[in-house]
Amino acid sequence: MASDVPMSPELEQVDGEIQDIFRALQNGFNKMDKIKDSNRQSKQLEDLTGKMKECKRLIKEFDRILKDDERNNSADVNKQLNDKKQMMIKELNSYVTLRKTYQSSLGNKRIELFDTGNDQVAEDNVQVASEMSNQQLIDAGRKQMDQTDQVIERSKKVVAQTVEVGSQTAAALTQQTEQMKRIGNELDSVHFSLKKASQMVKEIGRQVATDKCIMAFLFLIVCGVIAIIVVKIVNPHNKNIRDIPGLAPPAQNRKLLSIEDFRRL
């Protein structure tokens, strides 16, 4: 249906798409009563829900274009366009209410017109914004900007704290890395010391074994010498035993001179 309100080509195109969706919604809800199968009714309701989502998106687009063209239009034209937008919102809300009625009757809780509550808030914002004056819109925009600035400042503080924590963590990691390096060097020194000590123990063991052999050999020599001495003393006339070098032969039996023999001399 053609509109008597003067609109830009872009706005007129969006308005035409919205009117097409409204006609499709009207025909779709008229068919709902003729469908007896609950599954087919649920499918039809899902299709209508998708059309309502698209219509809502187009109304938002209509509002955006209207605000962009607001300075180029007269006050009367802007008022007529805002009234037209309000009529679109009311008509869409009527279909939303009708959808809820059919949904309640079907007991189908799976179909949701909006994914989150933020979309409903956005729709309310569209309705409220259309009823506000320019000064109120400016004040609301400034308030929103102040809130955004506060959020940004809080975000900056969080980022600064995060950077500080990251710096402290990096410093701690650097200290731990240096400590690990020192521990590694100390372990290398201990390993070298153990290896050297093991070599020294082996050398000492070889020296002790050598000393034992020498002592045993000396012990045998001493035992042999003692045995020869004992045999020589016990059996001095045994010719089979050679004299030990440095050991004087046993004294011969000598006849002691008597006093009379001494006087004769």
Short mmCIF file of C-alpha atoms in Angstrom, two decimals, residues 215-229:
data_model
loop_
_atom_site.label_atom_id
_atom_site.label_comp_id
_atom_site.label_asym_id
_atom_site.label_seq_id
_atom_site.Cartn_x
_atom_site.Cartn_y
_atom_site.Cartn_z
CA MET A 215 104.14 -56.33 53.23
CA ALA A 216 103.29 -59.98 52.65
CA PHE A 217 106.47 -60.44 50.60
CA LEU A 218 108.54 -58.77 53.32
CA PHE A 219 106.87 -60.89 55.94
CA LEU A 220 107.81 -64.03 54.04
CA ILE A 221 111.44 -62.86 53.72
CA VAL A 222 111.65 -62.12 57.45
CA CYS A 223 110.12 -65.49 58.26
CA GLY A 224 112.69 -67.19 56.01
CA VAL A 225 115.60 -65.39 57.61
CA ILE A 226 114.34 -66.21 61.08
CA ALA A 227 113.96 -69.86 60.09
CA ILE A 228 117.53 -70.03 58.75
CA ILE A 229 118.89 -68.42 61.91
#
